[in-house]
Amino acid sequence: MRVNRILLSTALVVVALVVQVSVLARLHLPGAVPDLLLLTVLGLAMVYGHVGGALVGFGAGLLADLAPPADHAAGRYALVLCVTGYFAGLIRPENGRLKSATGPMAVVVAAAVGSTLLYAGVGALVGDTAARHVGLTGLLFSAALYDLLLAPFVVPGIMWLARRSDNDPLAETSPAAKAGDISSGWLSSGTGLRIGSQRGGLGALKTKARTRSTRVGRIKGVKRL
């Protein structure tokens, strides 16, 4: 990952974690807690791709595992967000832009349900049975509902910031820009003309043609005399 991606991802993850712990967790809503950290990982993964999404998800989950008031084993949520970020990044288009909101909303619902199931499954492996006492069905429904209601206010903004950071002038040029440079270089080397000065090149050719025709006319006139 480039430096601008790392800085932006770190800042967004820290802000999301602080808001989730200090605001959303204290709302005492029935069922699950709105997962702002999950939505942040999803927004970044749908722009950075599966590799970037997995790295951001692992870092965000590990930070949530270590931040108070975490009451579970360290690495549990890191695994959940790493897998979620990887699969969310698989739907990323080549240009990093999504044509409609249907895909991201479906990803949010699938990620909310999948992350809850994976979190409960990993907890069952380590002996944590809290999900059974609360009710897994209620957790799945409330997690999907809360994240789906919060997603339109979070995911588009996260994706916009991620795309804007990728348009940094100091960043690497895109494949389309490289293809344009290659094609312009091929045309200029094959014709001997620069793409930005075709008019000047054509004018020079016309002037040379006129000069040659004038010289030919003069020579023919001298011969006739």
N, CA and C of each residue as an Amber inpcrd file, in Angstrom:
protein
   675
   0.8350000  -1.1970000   0.0000000   0.0000000   0.0000000   0.0000000
   0.8720000   1.2500000   0.0000000   0.4080000   2.2850000  -0.7160000
   1.1570000   3.5220000  -0.7740000   1.0010000   4.2940000   0.5320000
   1.8630000   5.3020000   0.7020000   1.8900000   6.0440000   1.9550000
   0.5870000   6.8000000   2.1670000   0.0440000   7.3910000   1.0920000
  -1.2000000   8.1430000   1.2640000  -2.3500000   7.2350000   1.6560000
  -2.3640000   6.0030000   1.1620000  -3.4050000   5.0530000   1.5540000
  -3.2650000   4.6670000   3.0220000  -2.0390000   4.4490000   3.4550000
  -1.8160000   4.0590000   4.8500000  -2.2370000   5.1770000   5.7950000
  -1.8640000   6.4070000   5.4660000  -2.2250000   7.5350000   6.3310000
  -3.7320000   7.7350000   6.3900000  -4.3840000   7.6870000   5.2320000
  -5.8360000   7.8730000   5.2110000  -6.5470000   6.7370000   5.9380000
  -6.1410000   5.5110000   5.7030000  -6.7830000   4.3690000   6.3490000
  -6.6130000   4.4330000   7.8660000  -5.4220000   4.7930000   8.3190000
  -5.1740000   4.8880000   9.7590000  -6.0520000   5.9470000  10.4030000
  -6.1280000   7.1170000   9.7610000  -6.9460000   8.1960000  10.3240000
  -8.4280000   7.8120000  10.3640000  -8.9360000   7.2220000   9.2840000
 -10.3490000   6.8520000   9.2490000 -10.6690000   5.7440000  10.2480000
  -9.7860000   4.7710000  10.3810000 -10.0170000   3.6720000  11.3270000
 -10.0180000   4.1870000  12.7630000  -9.0930000   5.0650000  13.0970000
  -9.0340000   5.6030000  14.4630000 -10.2840000   6.4160000  14.7700000
 -10.6990000   7.2670000  13.8490000 -11.9120000   8.0640000  14.0660000
 -13.1330000   7.1620000  14.2110000 -13.2490000   6.1550000  13.3470000
 -14.3910000   5.2350000  13.4100000 -14.4170000   4.4800000  14.7320000
 -13.2640000   4.0320000  15.2090000 -13.2080000   3.2950000  16.4680000
 -13.5840000   4.1800000  17.6500000 -13.1010000   5.4170000  17.6530000
 -13.4250000   6.3400000  18.7430000 -14.9200000   6.6400000  18.7800000
 -15.5050000   6.8930000  17.6030000 -16.9490000   7.1780000  17.5500000
 -17.7640000   5.9610000  17.9680000 -17.3360000   4.7850000  17.5420000
 -18.0870000   3.5800000  17.8770000 -18.0470000   3.2930000  19.3730000
 -16.8690000   3.4500000  19.9840000 -16.7320000   3.1330000  21.4040000
 -17.3810000   4.1950000  22.2820000 -17.2070000   5.4610000  21.9060000
 -17.6750000   6.5400000  22.7760000 -19.1160000   6.9690000  22.5190000
 -19.6710000   6.6760000  21.3460000 -21.0200000   7.1450000  21.0140000
 -21.9640000   5.9710000  20.7420000 -21.6480000   5.1780000  19.7270000
 -22.5790000   4.1290000  19.3000000 -22.7530000   3.0530000  20.3590000
 -21.6870000   2.6940000  21.0450000 -21.7900000   1.6370000  22.0580000
 -22.6030000   2.0730000  23.2670000 -22.7820000   3.3650000  23.4640000
 -23.5180000   3.8780000  24.6190000 -24.9830000   4.1880000  24.3140000
 -25.4130000   3.8840000  23.0970000 -26.8190000   4.1040000  22.7570000
 -27.7290000   3.0240000  23.3370000 -27.1660000   1.8740000  23.6740000
 -27.9100000   0.7600000  24.2710000 -29.0900000   0.3590000  23.3850000
 -28.8150000   0.1770000  22.1040000 -29.8480000  -0.2710000  21.1740000
 -30.0960000  -1.7660000  21.3640000 -31.3000000  -2.2220000  21.0810000
 -31.5690000  -3.6620000  21.2170000 -30.7870000  -4.4780000  20.1940000
 -30.2300000  -5.5810000  20.6260000 -29.4680000  -6.4330000  19.7250000
 -28.0180000  -5.9970000  19.6030000 -27.5500000  -5.9420000  18.3740000
 -26.1450000  -5.6130000  18.1160000 -25.9040000  -4.1060000  18.1940000
 -24.6320000  -3.7510000  18.0870000 -24.2010000  -2.3450000  18.0640000
 -23.8560000  -1.9730000  16.6260000 -24.2900000  -0.8180000  16.1290000
 -23.8910000  -0.4050000  14.7720000 -22.3690000  -0.4230000  14.6280000
 -21.8990000  -1.1150000  13.6190000 -20.4590000  -1.3460000  13.4590000
 -19.8900000  -0.3380000  12.4600000 -19.5040000   0.8210000  12.9710000
 -18.9110000   1.8450000  12.1130000 -17.5530000   1.4170000  11.5980000
 -16.8340000   0.6530000  12.3860000 -15.5170000   0.1840000  11.9580000
 -15.6430000  -0.7650000  10.7680000 -16.6440000  -1.6120000  10.7790000
 -16.8790000  -2.5150000   9.6520000 -17.2110000  -1.7420000   8.3860000
 -18.0430000  -0.7190000   8.4920000 -18.4050000   0.0880000   7.3260000
 -17.1950000   0.8300000   6.7690000 -16.3110000   1.2770000   7.6390000
 -15.0900000   1.9490000   7.1800000 -14.2030000   0.9900000   6.4000000
 -14.0540000  -0.2200000   6.8880000 -13.2560000  -1.2270000   6.1820000
 -13.8880000  -1.5650000   4.8350000 -15.2150000  -1.6650000   4.7870000
 -15.8960000  -1.9710000   3.5300000 -15.6900000  -0.8630000   2.5010000
 -15.8260000   0.3940000   2.9250000 -15.6310000   1.5060000   2.0020000
 -14.2280000   1.5510000   1.4300000 -13.2250000   1.3030000   2.2610000
 -11.8380000   1.3050000   1.7820000 -11.5590000   0.0900000   0.9040000
 -12.1190000  -1.0630000   1.2630000 -11.8680000  -2.2830000   0.4860000
 -12.4580000  -2.1900000  -0.9080000 -13.6150000  -1.5140000  -1.0710000
 -14.2400000  -1.4160000  -2.3850000 -13.5300000  -0.4220000  -3.3010000
 -12.5140000   0.2530000  -2.7910000 -11.6730000   1.1290000  -3.6110000
 -10.2620000   0.5630000  -3.7440000  -9.7040000   0.0140000  -2.6560000
  -8.3300000  -0.4760000  -2.6540000  -8.1960000  -1.9090000  -3.1560000
  -9.2910000  -2.6580000  -3.2380000  -9.2080000  -4.0210000  -3.7040000
  -9.0800000  -5.0240000  -2.5640000  -8.9590000  -6.3120000  -2.9110000
  -8.9920000  -7.3630000  -1.8930000  -7.7360000  -7.3770000  -1.0190000
  -6.5810000  -7.0820000  -1.6070000  -5.3560000  -7.0750000  -0.8070000
  -5.3640000  -5.9010000   0.1710000  -5.6780000  -4.7070000  -0.3270000
  -5.7620000  -3.5460000   0.5500000  -6.8630000  -3.6980000   1.5830000
  -7.9970000  -4.2750000   1.1790000  -9.0850000  -4.4830000   2.1260000
  -8.7020000  -5.4440000   3.2370000  -7.9710000  -6.5010000   2.9010000
  -7.5340000  -7.4460000   3.9230000  -6.5460000  -6.8030000   4.9000000
  -5.6210000  -5.9940000   4.3830000  -4.6530000  -5.3290000   5.2590000
  -5.3250000  -4.3100000   6.1680000  -6.2190000  -3.5050000   5.5870000
  -6.9340000  -2.5180000   6.4040000  -7.8130000  -3.2080000   7.4330000
  -8.5000000  -4.2840000   7.0190000  -9.3530000  -5.0050000   7.9530000
  -8.5730000  -5.6250000   9.1030000  -7.4240000  -6.1860000   8.8030000
  -6.6160000  -6.7750000   9.8680000  -6.1380000  -5.7060000  10.8540000
  -5.6500000  -4.5900000  10.3320000  -5.1900000  -3.5230000  11.2160000
  -6.3130000  -2.9330000  12.0550000  -7.4720000  -2.7110000  11.4240000
  -8.6130000  -2.1520000  12.1630000  -9.1090000  -3.1270000  13.2220000
  -9.1890000  -4.4170000  12.8720000  -9.6470000  -5.4020000  13.8390000
  -8.6860000  -5.5750000  15.0030000  -7.3950000  -5.5440000  14.7080000
  -6.4050000  -5.6760000  15.7830000  -6.4580000  -4.4770000  16.7190000
  -6.6670000  -3.2880000  16.1600000  -6.7980000  -2.1000000  16.9970000
  -8.0380000  -2.1950000  17.8830000  -9.1350000  -2.7290000  17.3280000
 -10.3490000  -2.8960000  18.1290000 -10.1700000  -3.9710000  19.2010000
  -9.3610000  -4.9980000  18.9100000  -9.1040000  -6.0380000  19.9040000
  -8.3280000  -5.5170000  21.0990000  -7.4360000  -4.5620000  20.8380000
  -6.5690000  -4.0520000  21.9070000  -7.1510000  -2.8340000  22.6100000
  -8.0980000  -2.1430000  21.9890000  -8.6650000  -0.9290000  22.5790000
  -9.6850000  -1.2850000  23.6560000  -9.6590000  -0.5830000  24.7870000
 -10.6810000  -0.8280000  25.8070000 -12.0350000  -0.2950000  25.3340000
 -13.1440000  -0.8800000  25.7300000 -13.2840000  -1.9610000  26.7320000
 -13.4100000  -3.3450000  26.1040000 -12.4660000  -3.7700000  25.2750000
 -12.5290000  -5.0740000  24.6250000 -12.4880000  -6.1850000  25.6770000
 -13.4080000  -7.1460000  25.5350000 -13.5100000  -8.2410000  26.5020000
 -13.3600000  -9.6040000  25.8320000 -12.6570000  -9.6490000  24.7090000
 -12.4770000 -10.9020000  23.9950000 -10.9920000 -11.0900000  23.6920000
 -10.6640000 -12.2690000  23.1850000  -9.2690000 -12.5800000  22.8950000
  -8.7380000 -11.7160000  21.7630000  -7.4830000 -11.2790000  21.9040000
  -6.8670000 -10.4410000  20.8850000  -6.6690000 -11.2330000  19.5960000
  -7.0040000 -10.6200000  18.4840000  -6.8930000 -11.2600000  17.1930000
  -8.1970000 -11.8150000  16.6680000  -9.2130000 -11.8650000  17.5130000
 -10.5010000 -12.4310000  17.0830000 -11.1930000 -11.5270000  16.0770000
 -11.3170000 -10.2520000  16.4020000 -11.9670000  -9.3230000  15.4820000
 -11.0560000  -8.9870000  14.3030000  -9.7400000  -9.0850000  14.5050000
  -8.8000000  -8.8650000  13.4040000  -9.0010000  -9.9050000  12.3120000
  -9.2320000 -11.1510000  12.7060000  -9.4990000 -12.2050000  11.7310000
 -10.8030000 -11.9480000  10.9920000 -11.8220000 -11.5250000  11.7250000
 -13.1350000 -11.2800000  11.1160000 -13.0530000 -10.1620000  10.0830000
 -12.4460000  -9.0340000  10.4410000 -12.3810000  -7.8990000   9.5160000
 -11.3950000  -8.1550000   8.3760000 -10.3690000  -8.9630000   8.6150000
  -9.4430000  -9.2920000   7.5390000 -10.1480000 -10.0980000   6.4560000
 -10.9040000 -11.0970000   6.8460000 -11.6540000 -11.9060000   5.8760000
 -12.7400000 -11.0690000   5.2020000 -13.4230000 -10.2350000   5.9810000
 -14.4880000  -9.3960000   5.4120000 -13.9300000  -8.3960000   4.4090000
 -12.8070000  -7.7480000   4.7450000 -12.2000000  -6.7930000   3.8260000
 -11.6990000  -7.4460000   2.5530000 -11.2080000  -8.6730000   2.6650000
 -10.7310000  -9.3830000   1.4750000 -11.8800000  -9.6560000   0.5030000
 -12.9700000 -10.2120000   0.9950000 -14.0870000 -10.5500000   0.1150000
 -14.8040000  -9.2980000  -0.3930000 -14.8480000  -8.2410000   0.4150000
 -15.4670000  -6.9930000  -0.0490000 -14.6480000  -6.3630000  -1.1670000
 -13.3300000  -6.5150000  -1.1160000 -12.4790000  -5.9490000  -2.1570000
 -12.5520000  -6.6730000  -3.4750000 -13.1360000  -7.8690000  -3.4920000
 -13.2370000  -8.6240000  -4.7370000 -14.2360000  -8.0130000  -5.7150000
 -15.1700000  -7.1860000  -5.2310000 -16.1600000  -6.5780000  -6.1240000
 -15.6740000  -5.2410000  -6.6700000 -14.4610000  -4.8590000  -6.3350000
 -13.9380000  -3.5700000  -6.7850000 -13.7720000  -3.5740000  -8.3020000
 -14.3730000  -2.5710000  -9.0060000 -14.1570000  -2.4810000 -10.4490000
 -12.7600000  -1.9810000 -10.7610000 -12.3900000  -2.0430000 -12.0360000
 -11.0340000  -1.6710000 -12.4340000 -10.7370000  -0.1960000 -12.1850000
 -11.7390000   0.6810000 -12.3960000 -11.5120000   2.1070000 -12.1980000
 -11.8190000   2.5650000 -10.7820000 -12.2290000   1.6430000  -9.8860000
 -12.5070000   2.0060000  -8.5090000 -13.8080000   2.7300000  -8.3000000
 -14.6780000   2.7770000  -9.3100000 -15.9490000   3.4780000  -9.2110000
 -17.1000000   2.5010000  -9.4330000 -18.1010000   2.5930000  -8.5710000
 -19.2700000   1.7400000  -8.6760000 -20.3910000   2.4960000  -9.3740000
 -21.1100000   1.8090000 -10.2770000 -22.1360000   2.4600000 -11.0810000
 -23.4470000   2.6590000 -10.3300000 -23.7580000   1.8200000  -9.3560000
 -25.0110000   1.9250000  -8.6240000 -24.7640000   1.6070000  -7.1620000
 -25.7880000   1.9070000  -6.3300000 -25.6770000   1.6620000  -4.8910000
 -26.1810000   0.2850000  -4.5060000 -26.7020000  -0.4750000  -5.4520000
 -27.2370000  -1.8000000  -5.1330000 -26.1360000  -2.7410000  -4.6720000
 -25.0220000  -2.7470000  -5.3830000 -23.9070000  -3.6130000  -5.0180000
 -23.3570000  -3.3220000  -3.6340000 -23.0100000  -2.0440000  -3.3300000
 -22.4980000  -1.7500000  -1.9890000 -23.4780000  -2.0770000  -0.8730000
 -24.7810000  -1.8370000  -1.0760000 -25.7520000  -2.1500000  -0.0340000
 -25.8400000  -3.6590000   0.1980000 -25.7700000  -4.4290000  -0.8810000
 -25.7650000  -5.8860000  -0.7320000 -24.5070000  -6.3540000  -0.0110000
 -23.3780000  -5.6980000  -0.3000000 -22.1330000  -6.0440000   0.3820000
 -22.2240000  -5.7270000   1.8690000 -22.8710000  -4.6110000   2.2170000
 -23.0220000  -4.2350000   3.6270000 -23.8340000  -5.2750000   4.3800000
 -24.9570000  -5.6850000   3.7970000 -25.7960000  -6.6890000   4.4550000
 -25.0430000  -8.0090000   4.5970000 -24.3930000  -8.4420000   3.5200000
 -23.6480000  -9.7010000   3.5720000 -22.4980000  -9.6260000   4.5740000
 -21.8190000  -8.4710000   4.6340000 -20.7040000  -8.3220000   5.5650000
 -21.1880000  -8.2920000   7.0110000 -22.3220000  -7.6300000   7.2590000
 -22.8570000  -7.5880000   8.6200000 -23.2460000  -8.9710000   9.1080000
 -23.9300000  -9.7250000   8.2570000 -24.3390000 -11.0860000   8.6280000
 -23.1250000 -12.0110000   8.7200000 -22.2470000 -11.9460000   7.7000000
 -21.0870000 -12.8240000   7.6850000 -20.1230000 -12.5580000   8.8300000
 -19.8680000 -11.2770000   9.1320000 -18.9460000 -10.9630000  10.2270000
 -19.5160000 -11.3880000  11.5750000 -20.8330000 -11.2520000  11.7650000
 -21.4500000 -11.6920000  13.0170000 -21.3560000 -13.2050000  13.1780000
 -21.6350000 -13.9330000  12.0950000 -21.5270000 -15.3850000  12.1470000
 -20.0840000 -15.8330000  12.3870000 -19.1480000 -15.1960000  11.6960000
 -17.7400000 -15.5660000  11.8610000 -17.2490000 -15.2330000  13.2610000
 -17.6690000 -14.0860000  13.7860000 -17.2740000 -13.6970000  15.1460000
 -17.8210000 -14.6860000  16.1620000 -19.0920000 -15.0770000  15.9780000
 -19.6830000 -16.0510000  16.8980000 -19.0270000 -17.4180000  16.7520000
 -18.6870000 -17.8010000  15.5100000 -18.0340000 -19.0880000  15.2970000
 -16.6590000 -19.1550000  15.9230000 -15.8710000 -18.0860000  15.7500000
 -14.5500000 -18.0480000  16.3750000 -14.6880000 -18.0350000  17.8920000
 -15.7090000 -17.3400000  18.4050000 -15.9380000 -17.3320000  19.8460000
 -16.2950000 -18.7050000  20.3800000 -17.0700000 -19.4540000  19.6050000
 -17.4240000 -20.8090000  20.0400000 -16.1930000 -21.7100000  20.0950000
 -15.2290000 -21.4710000  19.2050000 -14.0120000 -22.2840000  19.2110000
 -13.1440000 -22.0100000  20.4360000 -13.1760000 -20.7690000  20.9190000
 -12.3520000 -20.4070000  22.0830000 -13.1410000 -20.4570000  23.3850000
 -14.3940000 -20.9330000  23.3300000 -15.1770000 -21.0960000  24.5490000
 -16.0530000 -19.9260000  24.9220000 -16.2520000 -18.9660000  24.0350000
 -17.1240000 -17.8210000  24.3090000 -18.5150000 -18.1360000  23.7710000
 -19.4830000 -18.2800000  24.6700000 -20.8560000 -18.6330000  24.2750000
 -21.8210000 -17.4820000  24.4970000 -21.3270000 -16.2360000  24.4610000
 -22.2040000 -15.0910000  24.7130000 -23.2590000 -14.9500000  23.6290000
 -22.9300000 -15.3050000  22.3960000 -23.8930000 -15.1690000  21.3050000
 -25.1020000 -16.0760000  21.5120000 -24.9070000 -17.2380000  22.1260000
 -26.0300000 -18.1400000  22.3620000 -27.0050000 -17.5630000  23.3730000
 -26.4770000 -16.9150000  24.3990000 -27.3400000 -16.3610000  25.4420000
 -28.1080000 -15.1400000  24.9350000 -27.4780000 -14.3250000  24.1110000
 -28.1440000 -13.1320000  23.5820000 -29.1640000 -13.5090000  22.5220000
 -28.8520000 -14.4960000  21.6930000 -29.7230000 -14.8900000  20.5940000
 -29.0930000 -14.5310000  19.2670000 -28.6210000 -15.5510000  18.5470000
 -27.8980000 -15.3000000  17.3040000 -28.7960000 -14.6990000  16.2300000
 -30.0470000 -15.1290000  16.1870000 -30.9670000 -14.5960000  15.1700000
 -31.2050000 -13.1060000  15.3580000 -31.4280000 -12.6890000  16.5800000
 -31.6210000 -11.2640000  16.8640000 -30.3800000 -10.4490000  16.5590000
 -29.2000000 -11.0230000  16.8320000 -27.9550000 -10.3230000  16.5250000
 -27.7760000 -10.1430000  15.0240000 -28.0830000 -11.1660000  14.2670000
 -27.9360000 -11.0770000  12.8140000 -28.8800000 -10.0340000  12.2300000
 -30.1320000 -10.0510000  12.6640000 -31.1100000  -9.1150000  12.1160000
 -30.7770000  -7.6720000  12.5040000 -30.4520000  -7.4430000  13.7620000
 -30.1610000  -6.0800000  14.2140000 -28.8550000  -5.5630000  13.6100000
 -27.8450000  -6.4280000  13.4770000 -26.5780000  -5.9970000  12.8880000
 -26.7690000  -5.5830000  11.4340000 -27.5210000  -6.3860000  10.6650000
 -27.7720000  -6.0470000   9.2670000 -28.6050000  -4.7740000   9.1560000
 -29.5910000  -4.6090000  10.0110000 -30.4640000  -3.4350000   9.9480000
 -29.7070000  -2.1560000  10.3060000 -28.9740000  -2.1790000  11.4090000
 -28.2490000  -0.9790000  11.8390000 -27.1690000  -0.5760000  10.8270000
 -26.4200000  -1.5570000  10.3430000 -25.3600000  -1.2440000   9.3850000
 -25.9300000  -0.7600000   8.0550000 -27.0790000  -1.3130000   7.6660000
 -27.6950000  -0.8810000   6.4100000 -28.2250000   0.5450000   6.5190000
 -28.7540000   0.9200000   7.6760000 -29.2380000   2.2910000   7.8750000
 -28.0930000   3.2920000   7.9790000 -26.9760000   2.8580000   8.5210000
 -25.8310000   3.7580000   8.6910000 -24.9500000   3.8410000   7.4500000
 -25.0060000   2.8300000   6.5910000 -24.1040000   2.7470000   5.4350000
 -24.2200000   3.9270000   4.4760000 -25.4350000   4.4170000   4.1060000
 -25.4920000   5.5410000   3.1450000 -24.8110000   6.8070000   3.6280000
 -24.6290000   6.9560000   4.9270000 -23.9830000   8.1520000   5.4760000
 -22.4840000   7.9690000   5.6850000 -21.9920000   6.7380000   5.5150000
 -20.5910000   6.4580000   5.8120000 -19.8380000   5.9590000   4.5850000
 -20.3410000   4.9090000   3.9430000 -19.6020000   4.2390000   2.8720000
 -19.3190000   5.1600000   1.6800000 -20.3000000   5.9420000   1.1570000
 -19.9610000   6.8270000   0.0210000 -18.8880000   7.8450000   0.3520000
 -18.9280000   8.4060000   1.5630000 -17.8950000   9.3690000   1.9470000
 -16.5290000   8.7330000   2.0680000 -16.4780000   7.5150000   2.6130000
 -15.2020000   6.8060000   2.7280000 -14.6270000   6.5170000   1.3470000
 -15.4750000   6.0560000   0.4340000 -15.0150000   5.7500000  -0.9180000
 -14.5590000   7.0120000  -1.6450000 -15.2430000   8.1230000  -1.4330000
 -14.8440000   9.3850000  -2.0780000 -13.4830000   9.8410000  -1.5810000
 -13.2530000   9.7490000  -0.2710000 -11.9520000  10.1330000   0.2770000
 -10.8460000   9.2170000  -0.2300000 -11.1460000   7.9260000  -0.3400000
 -10.1330000   6.9790000  -0.8250000  -9.7780000   7.2550000  -2.2770000
 -10.7880000   7.5300000  -3.1180000 -10.4990000   7.8360000  -4.5230000
  -9.7630000   9.1620000  -4.6510000 -10.1090000  10.1170000  -3.8260000
  -9.4410000  11.4210000  -3.8880000  -7.9710000  11.3140000  -3.4910000
  -7.6740000  10.4780000  -2.5030000  -6.2760000  10.3060000  -2.1110000
  -5.4820000   9.5840000  -3.1890000  -6.1440000   8.7150000  -3.9590000
  -5.4550000   8.0330000  -5.0550000  -5.1750000   8.9560000  -6.2270000
  -5.8730000  10.0930000  -6.3320000  -5.6440000  11.0540000  -7.4090000
  -4.5720000  12.0740000  -7.0620000  -3.7530000  11.7670000  -6.0840000
  -2.6500000  12.6390000  -5.6910000  -1.6760000  12.7860000  -6.8530000
  -1.2370000  14.0430000  -7.1920000  -0.2860000  14.2160000  -8.3020000
   1.0260000  13.4690000  -8.0990000   1.3980000  13.2170000  -6.8430000
   2.6390000  12.5050000  -6.5830000   2.4780000  11.0020000  -6.6780000
   1.2320000  10.5350000  -6.8380000   0.9960000   9.0970000  -6.9230000
   1.3820000   8.5870000  -8.2970000   1.4090000   7.2660000  -8.4090000
   1.7580000   6.6480000  -9.6790000   0.6560000   6.8950000 -10.6950000
   1.0400000   6.9970000 -11.9430000   0.0580000   7.2310000 -12.9930000
  -0.7630000   5.9910000 -13.2060000  -2.0050000   6.1840000 -13.6440000
  -2.9110000   5.0720000 -13.8610000  -2.5460000   4.3320000 -15.1410000
  -3.0170000   3.0700000 -15.3010000  -2.7400000   2.3190000 -16.5430000
  -3.2740000   3.0050000 -17.7790000  -4.4270000   3.7160000 -17.6450000
  -4.9690000   4.4240000 -18.8020000  -4.0490000   5.5570000 -19.2360000
  -3.5000000   6.2630000 -18.2340000  -2.5770000   7.3480000 -18.5690000
  -1.3090000   6.8100000 -19.2000000  -0.8350000   5.6640000 -18.6680000
   0.3600000   5.0630000 -19.2570000   0.0970000   4.6120000 -20.6800000
  -1.0930000   4.0700000 -20.9390000  -1.4330000   3.6400000 -22.2860000
  -1.4840000   4.8300000 -23.2340000  -2.0080000   5.9770000 -22.7210000
  -2.0420000   7.1690000 -23.5580000  -0.6550000   7.6660000 -23.8950000
   0.2560000   7.6170000 -22.8900000   1.6270000   8.0330000 -23.1530000
   2.2990000   7.1140000 -24.1580000   2.0400000   5.8110000 -24.0370000
   2.6610000   4.8580000 -24.9590000   2.1620000   5.0720000 -26.3780000
   0.8400000   5.2910000 -26.5330000   0.2870000   5.4870000 -27.8700000
   0.7800000   6.7810000 -28.4860000   0.8520000   7.8530000 -27.6740000
   1.3440000   9.1160000 -28.2240000   2.8130000   9.0110000 -28.6000000
   3.5890000   8.2730000 -27.7800000   4.9950000   8.0900000 -28.1210000
   5.1650000   7.2720000 -29.3820000   4.3160000   6.2430000 -29.5600000
   4.3750000   5.4210000 -30.7690000   4.0270000   6.2330000 -31.9980000
   2.9970000   7.1060000 -31.9230000   2.6110000   7.9350000 -33.0620000
   3.7020000   8.9380000 -33.4100000   4.2850000   9.5410000 -32.3610000
   5.3090000  10.5440000 -32.6390000   6.5550000   9.9180000 -33.2410000
   6.9100000   8.6970000 -32.7640000   8.1010000   8.0510000 -33.3260000
   7.8640000   7.5290000 -34.7310000   6.6270000   7.1430000 -35.0420000
   6.3430000   6.5910000 -36.3570000   6.1720000   7.6440000 -37.4280000
   5.6650000   8.8350000 -37.0730000   5.4000000   9.8810000 -38.0600000
   6.4130000  11.0020000 -38.0410000   7.1360000  11.1130000 -36.9220000
   8.0820000  12.2180000 -36.8340000   7.4310000  13.5090000 -36.4100000
   6.1300000  13.4720000 -36.0520000   5.4070000  14.6690000 -35.6400000
   5.0250000  14.5450000 -34.1850000   4.9870000  15.6340000 -33.4870000
   4.5250000  15.6390000 -32.1160000   3.0110000  15.7610000 -32.0880000
   2.3920000  15.0300000 -31.1450000   0.9320000  15.0080000 -31.0880000
   0.3750000  16.3810000 -30.7610000   1.0480000  17.1310000 -29.9090000
   0.5350000  18.4270000 -29.4970000   0.7410000  19.5090000 -30.5270000
   1.4940000  19.2360000 -31.6150000   1.7760000  20.2770000 -32.6070000
   1.5530000  19.7430000 -34.0110000   0.4250000  19.0680000 -34.2190000
   0.1370000  18.5340000 -35.5360000  -0.1420000  19.6490000 -36.5340000
  -0.8300000  20.6930000 -36.0790000  -1.1400000  21.8070000 -36.9920000
   0.1260000  22.4710000 -37.5020000   1.0790000  22.6620000 -36.5750000
   2.3330000  23.2740000 -36.9990000   3.0800000  22.3930000 -37.9770000
   3.0440000  21.0580000 -37.7460000   3.7270000  20.1450000 -38.6460000
   3.0970000  20.1260000 -40.0170000   1.7760000  20.1440000 -40.0920000
   1.0990000  20.1570000 -41.3800000   1.3610000  21.4680000 -42.1270000
   1.4010000  22.5640000 -41.3510000   1.6940000  23.8460000 -41.9980000
   3.0840000  23.8790000 -42.5860000   4.0300000  23.2700000 -41.8620000
   5.3950000  23.2240000 -42.3770000   5.4780000  22.3800000 -43.6330000
   4.7420000  21.2830000 -43.6700000   4.7420000  20.4420000 -44.8630000
   4.1400000  21.1780000 -46.0590000   3.0430000  21.9130000 -45.8180000
   2.4360000  22.6750000 -46.9020000   3.3850000  23.7390000 -47.4250000
   4.0880000  24.4050000 -46.5160000   5.0380000  25.4500000 -46.9350000
   6.1550000  24.8490000 -47.7770000   6.6600000  23.6890000 -47.3590000
   7.7190000  23.0440000 -48.1300000   7.2210000  22.6360000 -49.5140000
   5.9710000  22.1540000 -49.5630000   5.4240000  21.7430000 -50.8580000
   5.2830000  22.9340000 -51.7930000   4.8160000  24.0680000 -51.2590000
   4.6890000  25.2750000 -52.0750000   6.0520000  25.7430000 -52.5700000
   7.0480000  25.7050000 -51.6920000   8.3880000  26.1400000 -52.0790000
   8.9410000  25.2660000 -53.2060000   8.7140000  23.9540000 -53.0770000
   9.1860000  23.0510000 -54.1200000   8.4840000  23.3100000 -55.4370000
   7.1380000  23.5370000 -55.3870000   6.4060000  23.7980000 -56.6340000
   6.8550000  25.1070000 -57.2690000   7.1650000  26.1050000 -56.4310000
   7.6430000  27.3830000 -56.9660000   8.9880000  27.2130000 -57.6580000
   9.8560000  26.4230000 -56.9980000  11.1700000  26.1840000 -57.5980000
  11.0390000  25.4300000 -58.9110000  10.1580000  24.4470000 -58.9490000
   9.9580000  23.7090000 -60.1940000   9.4420000  24.6060000 -61.2940000
   8.4920000  25.5230000 -60.9320000   7.9590000  26.4510000 -61.9300000
   9.0160000  27.3750000 -62.4760000   9.8900000  27.8450000 -61.5710000
  10.9490000  28.7170000 -62.0330000  11.9250000  27.9910000 -62.9600000
  12.2470000  26.7620000 -62.5700000  13.1640000  25.9940000 -63.4300000
  12.5500000  25.7540000 -64.7870000  11.2510000  25.4030000 -64.8380000
  10.5940000  25.1550000 -66.1110000  10.5320000  26.4580000 -66.9240000
  10.3320000  27.5990000 -66.2530000  10.2890000  28.8620000 -66.9730000
  11.6170000  29.2140000 -67.5890000  12.6890000  28.9040000 -66.8450000
  14.0140000  29.1730000 -67.4170000  14.2770000  28.2960000 -68.6190000
  13.8500000  27.0140000 -68.5180000  14.0660000  26.1020000 -69.6490000
  13.3120000  26.5610000 -70.8620000  12.0710000  27.0720000 -70.6650000
  11.2640000  27.5120000 -71.7940000  11.8950000  28.7280000 -72.4790000
  12.5060000  29.6220000 -71.7000000  13.1590000  30.7790000 -72.2780000
  14.4050000  30.3350000 -73.0450000
